[in-house]
């Protein structure tokens, strides 16, 4: 692969934004990936052995699927930053001076050794936006603790709220913590760029902890606790204060998710299920009454769903304007006509990947493949350091 510079016609809304990535593995590199999806010129600085993710995870056609996912829309330049007296340190500093945004997730020792502390980077480029990712943030007593998305999910309370009420806490089967971190980092990077570029503000340090974005999705649970009673606990697929809201098994062995918790939705659901007696209305029609009978209502919905195939349940509830979705697996997603029509998933060289987010007029959503190691050194140094 001679290089991977994106043709000019393919650039998106972040055309001209230069992003330097000095990060490894999954969460922090996703920040640069998302910026690259939107057209930023992302240069990934790799050690001589390459990002460890290149050799990790599922392999397909001799290539790492996680690397292809996270390495898309980037260019690779190898620099040996451990060689204190070598030219690569000087080249790195020149790249920092040319960058708009720098993304890093280095441990304290490596930041200090490579000159990647914020003060060092701002010395090379006072206007650079440094997005620094760590599990617990760059301040506080846990700042130097190692961590990952999984640990952030546990620390921030999400794991305690996941699972059946009478079972143990459970970790999610997908990388929620890593990906939420990436979204937070993108928001921080673009907000800091707006402050700098629209208002003449300075460069900034964007301190992205991995646990704080999870606190954002825990917000209602945290705010709902009175501080005196027992802390909130997991409740399976149900939520306190809303019924019916659950996952239900259909006659053909599939599942649907139903969320119809408003009074009008419940009225239409009761009519659909043939539960329109005065007694039923007294127990279920109003939210306050419904919560006192939530278990009974949940059982009624489960029994009604269990007598029908999934497609029929979905059609019936959609017709009644009650919130419902099939519980899709990956095969369902790849075959779904809506996902296909919107181009929500796109075929890369070795794997199907999510399209650039969000969909935007005039911007392409399909990615460039992840680069070969050091494939873009000549092009990057010519373009960035000219």
Tab-separated table of C-alpha atoms in Angstrom:
chain	number	residue	atom	x	y	z
A	1	UNK	CA	0.000	0.000	0.000
A	2	UNK	CA	1.786	3.113	-1.218
A	3	UNK	CA	-0.276	5.454	0.923
A	4	UNK	CA	-3.813	6.154	1.963
A	5	UNK	CA	-4.444	9.847	1.439
A	6	UNK	CA	-8.111	10.414	0.815
A	7	UNK	CA	-8.926	11.888	-2.627
A	8	UNK	CA	-10.010	15.511	-2.348
A	9	UNK	CA	-13.506	14.745	-3.650
A	10	UNK	CA	-14.142	12.425	-0.694
A	11	UNK	CA	-13.500	14.935	2.068
A	12	UNK	CA	-16.273	15.688	4.527
A	13	UNK	CA	-17.328	18.599	6.740
A	14	UNK	CA	-14.082	18.541	8.769
A	15	UNK	CA	-11.960	19.075	5.676
A	16	UNK	CA	-8.739	20.834	6.617
A	17	UNK	CA	-8.745	19.790	10.284
A	18	UNK	CA	-5.426	18.128	11.086
A	19	UNK	CA	-5.543	15.485	13.811
A	20	UNK	CA	-2.438	13.843	15.232
A	21	UNK	CA	-3.091	10.593	17.099
A	22	UNK	CA	-0.613	9.268	19.649
A	23	UNK	CA	-2.868	6.603	21.113
A	24	UNK	CA	-3.242	2.839	21.158
A	25	UNK	CA	-5.923	0.190	21.368
A	26	UNK	CA	-9.576	1.186	21.317
A	27	UNK	CA	-11.150	4.115	23.163
A	28	UNK	CA	-8.890	7.083	22.366
A	29	UNK	CA	-8.183	5.970	18.770
A	30	UNK	CA	-11.951	5.931	18.185
A	31	UNK	CA	-12.001	9.698	18.777
A	32	UNK	CA	-9.617	10.201	15.866
A	33	UNK	CA	-11.536	7.607	13.843
A	34	UNK	CA	-14.790	9.538	14.230
A	35	UNK	CA	-13.098	12.813	13.301
A	36	UNK	CA	-11.615	11.051	10.269
A	37	UNK	CA	-15.056	9.713	9.325
A	38	UNK	CA	-16.138	13.341	9.008
A	39	UNK	CA	-13.221	14.323	6.799
A	40	UNK	CA	-10.410	15.315	9.159
A	41	UNK	CA	-6.884	14.424	8.048
A	42	UNK	CA	-5.873	11.970	10.780
A	43	UNK	CA	-2.223	10.991	11.098
A	44	UNK	CA	-1.579	8.123	13.466
A	45	UNK	CA	1.888	8.084	15.011
A	46	UNK	CA	2.899	4.472	15.659
A	47	UNK	CA	5.931	2.894	17.326
A	48	UNK	CA	8.186	0.743	15.133
A	49	UNK	CA	6.214	-2.386	16.055
A	50	UNK	CA	2.905	-0.692	15.240
A	51	UNK	CA	-0.217	-0.292	17.349
A	52	UNK	CA	-0.766	-3.543	19.299
A	53	UNK	CA	-4.341	-3.586	18.013
A	54	UNK	CA	-2.986	-4.546	14.575
A	55	UNK	CA	-2.405	-8.059	15.912
A	56	UNK	CA	-5.284	-8.403	18.346
A	57	UNK	CA	-8.799	-9.775	18.123
A	58	UNK	CA	-10.489	-11.671	15.321
A	59	UNK	CA	-8.363	-12.120	12.218
A	60	UNK	CA	-9.775	-12.158	8.694
A	61	UNK	CA	-7.683	-12.475	5.542
A	62	UNK	CA	-4.634	-12.107	7.746
A	63	UNK	CA	-5.781	-8.752	9.147
A	64	UNK	CA	-7.160	-7.749	12.530
A	65	UNK	CA	-10.848	-6.860	12.387
A	66	UNK	CA	-10.626	-4.458	15.389
A	67	UNK	CA	-7.699	-2.691	13.729
A	68	UNK	CA	-9.575	-2.331	10.463
A	69	UNK	CA	-12.495	-0.867	12.424
A	70	UNK	CA	-10.482	1.661	14.442
A	71	UNK	CA	-7.760	2.342	11.878
A	72	UNK	CA	-10.082	3.462	9.101
A	73	UNK	CA	-9.723	6.953	7.641
A	74	UNK	CA	-6.198	7.393	9.021
A	75	UNK	CA	-2.664	7.667	7.718
A	76	UNK	CA	0.235	5.913	9.413
A	77	UNK	CA	3.629	7.357	10.273
A	78	UNK	CA	6.135	5.386	12.358
A	79	UNK	CA	8.204	7.409	14.831
A	80	UNK	CA	10.489	5.958	17.473
A	81	UNK	CA	9.795	8.389	20.303
A	82	UNK	CA	11.896	6.327	22.714
A	83	UNK	CA	15.008	7.371	20.774
A	84	UNK	CA	15.661	10.581	22.669
A	85	UNK	CA	18.538	11.673	20.440
A	86	UNK	CA	17.050	10.610	17.127
A	87	UNK	CA	15.413	12.610	14.370
A	88	UNK	CA	11.981	11.140	15.093
A	89	UNK	CA	11.582	13.254	18.238
A	90	UNK	CA	12.207	16.412	16.221
A	91	UNK	CA	9.843	15.243	13.486
A	92	UNK	CA	7.155	14.567	16.063
A	93	UNK	CA	7.502	18.053	17.485
A	94	UNK	CA	7.148	19.493	13.971
A	95	UNK	CA	3.967	17.468	13.459
A	96	UNK	CA	2.608	18.758	16.768
A	97	UNK	CA	3.289	22.299	15.598
A	98	UNK	CA	1.273	21.635	12.430
A	99	UNK	CA	-1.678	19.887	14.138
A	100	UNK	CA	-5.056	21.326	15.092
A	101	UNK	CA	-5.924	18.480	17.472
A	102	UNK	CA	-3.786	15.866	19.207
A	103	UNK	CA	-5.355	12.734	20.722
A	104	UNK	CA	-3.402	10.748	23.304
A	105	UNK	CA	-4.010	8.113	25.968
A	106	UNK	CA	-0.461	7.676	27.227
A	107	UNK	CA	0.392	6.693	30.797
A	108	UNK	CA	2.105	9.347	32.866
A	109	UNK	CA	5.602	7.922	32.372
A	110	UNK	CA	5.317	7.818	28.583
A	111	UNK	CA	3.840	11.333	28.403
A	112	UNK	CA	6.779	12.652	30.368
A	113	UNK	CA	9.376	10.609	28.474
A	114	UNK	CA	8.106	11.523	25.019
A	115	UNK	CA	7.402	15.180	25.724
A	116	UNK	CA	3.644	14.649	25.452
A	117	UNK	CA	2.555	16.376	28.660
A	118	UNK	CA	0.156	19.197	27.817
A	119	UNK	CA	2.721	21.831	28.777
A	120	UNK	CA	5.251	20.316	26.351
A	121	UNK	CA	2.745	20.068	23.503
A	122	UNK	CA	1.455	23.606	24.075
A	123	UNK	CA	5.060	24.785	24.036
A	124	UNK	CA	5.410	23.401	20.530
A	125	UNK	CA	1.991	24.671	19.439
A	126	UNK	CA	0.110	27.083	21.752
A	127	UNK	CA	-3.117	26.666	19.769
A	128	UNK	CA	-3.232	22.863	19.733
A	129	UNK	CA	-6.245	21.108	21.239
A	130	UNK	CA	-4.986	18.131	23.255
A	131	UNK	CA	-7.578	15.427	23.908
A	132	UNK	CA	-6.179	13.333	26.741
A	133	UNK	CA	-7.966	10.065	27.525
A	134	UNK	CA	-7.629	8.052	30.719
A	135	UNK	CA	-9.899	5.872	32.794
A	136	UNK	CA	-10.213	8.201	35.782
A	137	UNK	CA	-9.135	11.558	34.337
A	138	UNK	CA	-5.917	13.532	34.785
A	139	UNK	CA	-6.775	14.824	38.266
A	140	UNK	CA	-7.975	13.288	41.521
A	141	UNK	CA	-6.564	10.486	43.685
A	142	UNK	CA	-7.132	7.802	41.032
A	143	UNK	CA	-5.547	9.727	38.177
A	144	UNK	CA	-2.640	7.322	37.729
A	145	UNK	CA	-4.640	4.122	38.099
A	146	UNK	CA	-4.620	2.007	34.934
A	147	UNK	CA	-8.025	1.338	33.487
A	148	UNK	CA	-10.178	0.455	30.507
A	149	UNK	CA	-13.738	0.784	29.329
A	150	UNK	CA	-14.788	-2.335	31.221
A	151	UNK	CA	-13.442	-0.957	34.493
A	152	UNK	CA	-15.045	2.419	33.833
A	153	UNK	CA	-18.436	0.736	33.387
A	154	UNK	CA	-18.048	-1.016	36.738
A	155	UNK	CA	-16.699	2.048	38.541
A	156	UNK	CA	-19.435	4.406	37.289
A	157	UNK	CA	-22.277	2.124	38.365
A	158	UNK	CA	-23.474	0.793	35.022
A	159	UNK	CA	-22.494	-2.787	35.844
A	160	UNK	CA	-24.406	-2.662	39.122
A	161	UNK	CA	-27.548	-1.717	37.167
A	162	UNK	CA	-27.171	-4.405	34.491
A	163	UNK	CA	-28.645	-7.893	34.876
A	164	UNK	CA	-31.675	-9.565	36.401
A	165	UNK	CA	-32.935	-8.319	39.744
A	166	UNK	CA	-32.124	-11.597	41.494
A	167	UNK	CA	-28.845	-12.205	39.663
A	168	UNK	CA	-25.316	-10.852	39.833
A	169	UNK	CA	-24.229	-7.586	38.216
A	170	UNK	CA	-23.240	-8.059	34.591
A	171	UNK	CA	-20.823	-6.439	32.184
A	172	UNK	CA	-22.248	-5.554	28.786
A	173	UNK	CA	-21.192	-7.758	25.871
A	174	UNK	CA	-20.177	-4.721	23.827
A	175	UNK	CA	-17.658	-1.918	24.363
A	176	UNK	CA	-20.007	0.693	25.840
A	177	UNK	CA	-17.373	2.434	27.949
A	178	UNK	CA	-14.843	2.746	25.137
A	179	UNK	CA	-17.322	4.085	22.622
A	180	UNK	CA	-19.010	6.531	24.994
A	181	UNK	CA	-15.537	7.843	25.766
A	182	UNK	CA	-14.985	8.415	22.059
A	183	UNK	CA	-18.183	10.415	21.676
A	184	UNK	CA	-17.236	12.566	24.670
A	185	UNK	CA	-13.788	13.136	23.196
A	186	UNK	CA	-15.202	14.189	19.833
A	187	UNK	CA	-17.592	16.644	21.509
A	188	UNK	CA	-14.732	18.069	23.548
A	189	UNK	CA	-12.392	18.359	20.573
A	190	UNK	CA	-14.897	20.125	18.340
A	191	UNK	CA	-16.088	22.427	21.142
A	192	UNK	CA	-12.499	23.464	21.841
A	193	UNK	CA	-11.864	23.979	18.120
A	194	UNK	CA	-14.922	26.245	17.893
A	195	UNK	CA	-13.738	28.294	20.855
A	196	UNK	CA	-10.296	28.676	19.306
A	197	UNK	CA	-11.252	29.208	15.674
A	198	UNK	CA	-14.457	31.228	16.011
A	199	UNK	CA	-13.529	33.345	19.009
A	200	UNK	CA	-9.756	33.467	18.970
A	201	UNK	CA	-9.463	31.413	22.109
A	202	UNK	CA	-6.356	29.500	23.138
A	203	UNK	CA	-5.525	25.875	22.761
A	204	UNK	CA	-7.000	23.665	25.447
A	205	UNK	CA	-6.501	20.435	27.312
A	206	UNK	CA	-9.618	18.286	26.952
A	207	UNK	CA	-9.441	15.892	29.914
A	208	UNK	CA	-11.619	12.890	28.976
A	209	UNK	CA	-12.115	10.295	31.666
A	210	UNK	CA	-13.734	7.019	30.666
A	211	UNK	CA	-16.082	6.833	33.633
A	212	UNK	CA	-17.674	10.286	33.391
A	213	UNK	CA	-19.493	9.659	30.065
A	214	UNK	CA	-21.055	6.621	31.750
A	215	UNK	CA	-22.248	8.863	34.574
A	216	UNK	CA	-24.184	10.746	31.881
A	217	UNK	CA	-26.245	7.669	31.030
A	218	UNK	CA	-26.602	6.939	34.752
A	219	UNK	CA	-27.900	10.469	35.355
A	220	UNK	CA	-31.575	9.649	35.935
A	221	UNK	CA	-30.676	6.766	38.245
A	222	UNK	CA	-28.283	8.899	40.267
A	223	UNK	CA	-30.652	11.867	40.461
A	224	UNK	CA	-33.542	9.605	41.468
A	225	UNK	CA	-31.872	8.366	44.639
A	226	UNK	CA	-32.876	10.258	47.782
A	227	UNK	CA	-29.617	9.509	49.575
A	228	UNK	CA	-31.344	7.762	52.466
A	229	UNK	CA	-33.021	4.638	51.117
A	230	UNK	CA	-31.194	1.681	49.614
A	231	UNK	CA	-29.352	2.618	46.411
A	232	UNK	CA	-31.080	1.738	43.122
A	233	UNK	CA	-30.605	-1.823	41.908
A	234	UNK	CA	-30.809	-3.585	38.581
A	235	UNK	CA	-34.244	-4.700	37.464
A	236	UNK	CA	-33.631	-6.760	34.357
A	237	UNK	CA	-35.176	-5.050	31.329
A	238	UNK	CA	-37.698	-3.104	33.390
A	239	UNK	CA	-37.319	0.410	34.764
A	240	UNK	CA	-38.781	1.897	37.934
A	241	UNK	CA	-41.539	4.331	37.202
A	242	UNK	CA	-42.574	2.960	33.811
A	243	UNK	CA	-44.651	-0.013	32.663
A	244	UNK	CA	-44.827	-1.864	30.381
A	245	UNK	CA	-41.159	-1.733	29.432
A	246	UNK	CA	-39.491	-5.088	28.905
A	247	UNK	CA	-38.206	-7.703	26.491
A	248	UNK	CA	-40.767	-10.385	25.648
A	249	UNK	CA	-40.430	-13.798	23.979
A	250	UNK	CA	-42.663	-14.440	20.970
A	251	UNK	CA	-44.278	-17.700	19.856
A	252	UNK	CA	-41.584	-18.356	17.249
A	253	UNK	CA	-38.802	-18.110	19.827
A	254	UNK	CA	-37.743	-14.552	18.978
A	255	UNK	CA	-37.903	-11.429	21.128
A	256	UNK	CA	-39.395	-7.961	20.987
A	257	UNK	CA	-38.756	-4.886	23.106
A	258	UNK	CA	-41.875	-2.994	24.151
A	259	UNK	CA	-41.842	0.488	25.646
A	260	UNK	CA	-45.328	1.941	25.932
A	261	UNK	CA	-45.442	3.698	29.260
A	262	UNK	CA	-47.696	6.719	28.667
A	263	UNK	CA	-51.391	6.627	29.518
A	264	UNK	CA	-52.521	6.909	25.853
A	265	UNK	CA	-50.150	4.134	24.790
A	266	UNK	CA	-51.361	1.853	27.556
A	267	UNK	CA	-54.989	2.569	26.666
A	268	UNK	CA	-54.350	1.468	23.081
A	269	UNK	CA	-52.406	-1.584	24.271
A	270	UNK	CA	-55.200	-2.648	26.606
A	271	UNK	CA	-57.700	-2.368	23.771
A	272	UNK	CA	-55.437	-4.419	21.512
A	273	UNK	CA	-55.168	-7.129	24.164
A	274	UNK	CA	-58.911	-7.092	24.867
A	275	UNK	CA	-58.437	-5.826	28.421
A	276	UNK	CA	-60.969	-2.986	28.474
A	277	UNK	CA	-63.085	-3.813	31.502
A	278	UNK	CA	-63.668	-1.239	34.223
A	279	UNK	CA	-61.453	-3.306	36.507
A	280	UNK	CA	-58.614	-3.324	33.965
A	281	UNK	CA	-58.908	0.416	33.442
A	282	UNK	CA	-58.856	1.025	37.183
A	283	UNK	CA	-55.659	-0.993	37.599
A	284	UNK	CA	-53.743	0.050	34.505
A	285	UNK	CA	-55.093	3.205	32.820
A	286	UNK	CA	-53.326	5.811	34.951
A	287	UNK	CA	-49.609	5.855	35.622
A	288	UNK	CA	-49.859	5.914	39.421
A	289	UNK	CA	-52.289	2.979	39.470
A	290	UNK	CA	-50.293	1.138	36.829
A	291	UNK	CA	-47.101	1.199	38.865
A	292	UNK	CA	-48.883	-0.477	41.771
A	293	UNK	CA	-49.904	-3.250	39.348
A	294	UNK	CA	-46.759	-3.252	37.187
A	295	UNK	CA	-45.988	-6.942	37.701
A	296	UNK	CA	-49.495	-7.966	36.669
A	297	UNK	CA	-49.445	-5.750	33.575
A	298	UNK	CA	-46.037	-7.087	32.602
A	299	UNK	CA	-47.343	-10.651	32.891
A	300	UNK	CA	-50.374	-9.820	30.739
A	301	UNK	CA	-48.209	-8.323	28.002
A	302	UNK	CA	-45.816	-11.280	28.148
A	303	UNK	CA	-48.695	-13.744	27.773
A	304	UNK	CA	-50.222	-11.813	24.858
A	305	UNK	CA	-46.863	-11.613	23.050
A	306	UNK	CA	-46.125	-15.299	23.662
A	307	UNK	CA	-49.227	-16.302	21.651
A	308	UNK	CA	-47.991	-14.559	18.483
A	309	UNK	CA	-45.024	-14.658	16.113
A	310	UNK	CA	-42.577	-11.773	16.251
A	311	UNK	CA	-43.585	-10.198	12.947
A	312	UNK	CA	-47.257	-10.224	13.963
A	313	UNK	CA	-46.488	-8.648	17.347
A	314	UNK	CA	-44.475	-5.883	15.726
A	315	UNK	CA	-47.173	-5.182	13.138
A	316	UNK	CA	-49.955	-5.148	15.742
A	317	UNK	CA	-48.175	-2.831	18.153
A	318	UNK	CA	-47.037	-0.497	15.394
A	319	UNK	CA	-50.640	-0.352	14.210
A	320	UNK	CA	-51.719	0.594	17.725
A	321	UNK	CA	-48.949	3.197	17.998
A	322	UNK	CA	-47.288	1.420	20.903
A	323	UNK	CA	-43.488	1.521	21.016
A	324	UNK	CA	-42.034	-1.776	19.814
A	325	UNK	CA	-38.927	-3.072	18.083
A	326	UNK	CA	-37.688	-6.505	17.190
A	327	UNK	CA	-34.652	-7.481	19.245
A	328	UNK	CA	-32.271	-7.724	16.298
A	329	UNK	CA	-29.113	-9.754	16.203
A	330	UNK	CA	-26.278	-8.922	13.808
A	331	UNK	CA	-27.754	-11.067	11.033
A	332	UNK	CA	-31.077	-9.220	11.374
A	333	UNK	CA	-29.306	-5.862	11.130
A	334	UNK	CA	-27.425	-6.784	7.984
A	335	UNK	CA	-30.669	-7.902	6.346
A	336	UNK	CA	-32.850	-5.039	7.544
A	337	UNK	CA	-34.189	-2.866	4.696
A	338	UNK	CA	-34.107	0.337	6.755
A	339	UNK	CA	-30.457	-0.133	7.724
A	340	UNK	CA	-29.691	-0.857	4.078
A	341	UNK	CA	-31.650	2.110	2.736
A	342	UNK	CA	-29.879	4.576	5.042
A	343	UNK	CA	-26.446	3.079	4.483
A	344	UNK	CA	-26.022	2.723	8.254
A	345	UNK	CA	-23.544	-0.116	7.803
A	346	UNK	CA	-20.975	-0.222	5.027
A	347	UNK	CA	-18.721	-2.964	3.738
A	348	UNK	CA	-15.053	-2.319	4.340
A	349	UNK	CA	-12.188	-4.339	2.927
A	350	UNK	CA	-12.394	-7.076	5.552
A	351	UNK	CA	-15.439	-6.234	7.693
A	352	UNK	CA	-18.758	-4.445	7.815
A	353	UNK	CA	-18.397	-1.202	9.782
A	354	UNK	CA	-20.779	1.538	10.937
A	355	UNK	CA	-21.079	4.478	8.582
A	356	UNK	CA	-19.842	7.911	9.593
A	357	UNK	CA	-22.002	9.602	12.225
A	358	UNK	CA	-24.146	11.553	11.870
A	359	UNK	CA	-25.522	11.366	8.346
A	360	UNK	CA	-24.935	14.762	6.779
A	361	UNK	CA	-25.891	16.246	3.431
A	362	UNK	CA	-22.999	16.454	1.008
A	363	UNK	CA	-20.782	14.069	3.009
A	364	UNK	CA	-19.883	10.505	2.190
A	365	UNK	CA	-20.325	7.853	4.872
A	366	UNK	CA	-18.086	5.066	3.558
A	367	UNK	CA	-14.584	4.753	5.048
A	368	UNK	CA	-11.103	4.411	3.648
A	369	UNK	CA	-9.395	1.205	4.801
A	370	UNK	CA	-6.946	1.175	7.683
A	371	UNK	CA	-3.403	1.952	6.507
A	372	UNK	CA	-0.418	-0.345	6.362
A	373	UNK	CA	2.249	0.439	8.949
A	374	UNK	CA	4.187	3.617	8.026
A	375	UNK	CA	2.442	3.710	4.654
A	376	UNK	CA	2.054	7.484	4.612
A	377	UNK	CA	5.308	8.887	5.978
A	378	UNK	CA	6.430	10.582	2.781
A	379	UNK	CA	3.036	12.100	1.962
A	380	UNK	CA	2.380	13.313	5.499
A	381	UNK	CA	5.767	14.909	5.976
A	382	UNK	CA	5.503	16.629	2.614
A	383	UNK	CA	1.989	17.955	3.244
A	384	UNK	CA	2.218	18.824	6.944
A	385	UNK	CA	5.797	20.073	7.148
A	386	UNK	CA	6.167	21.869	3.831
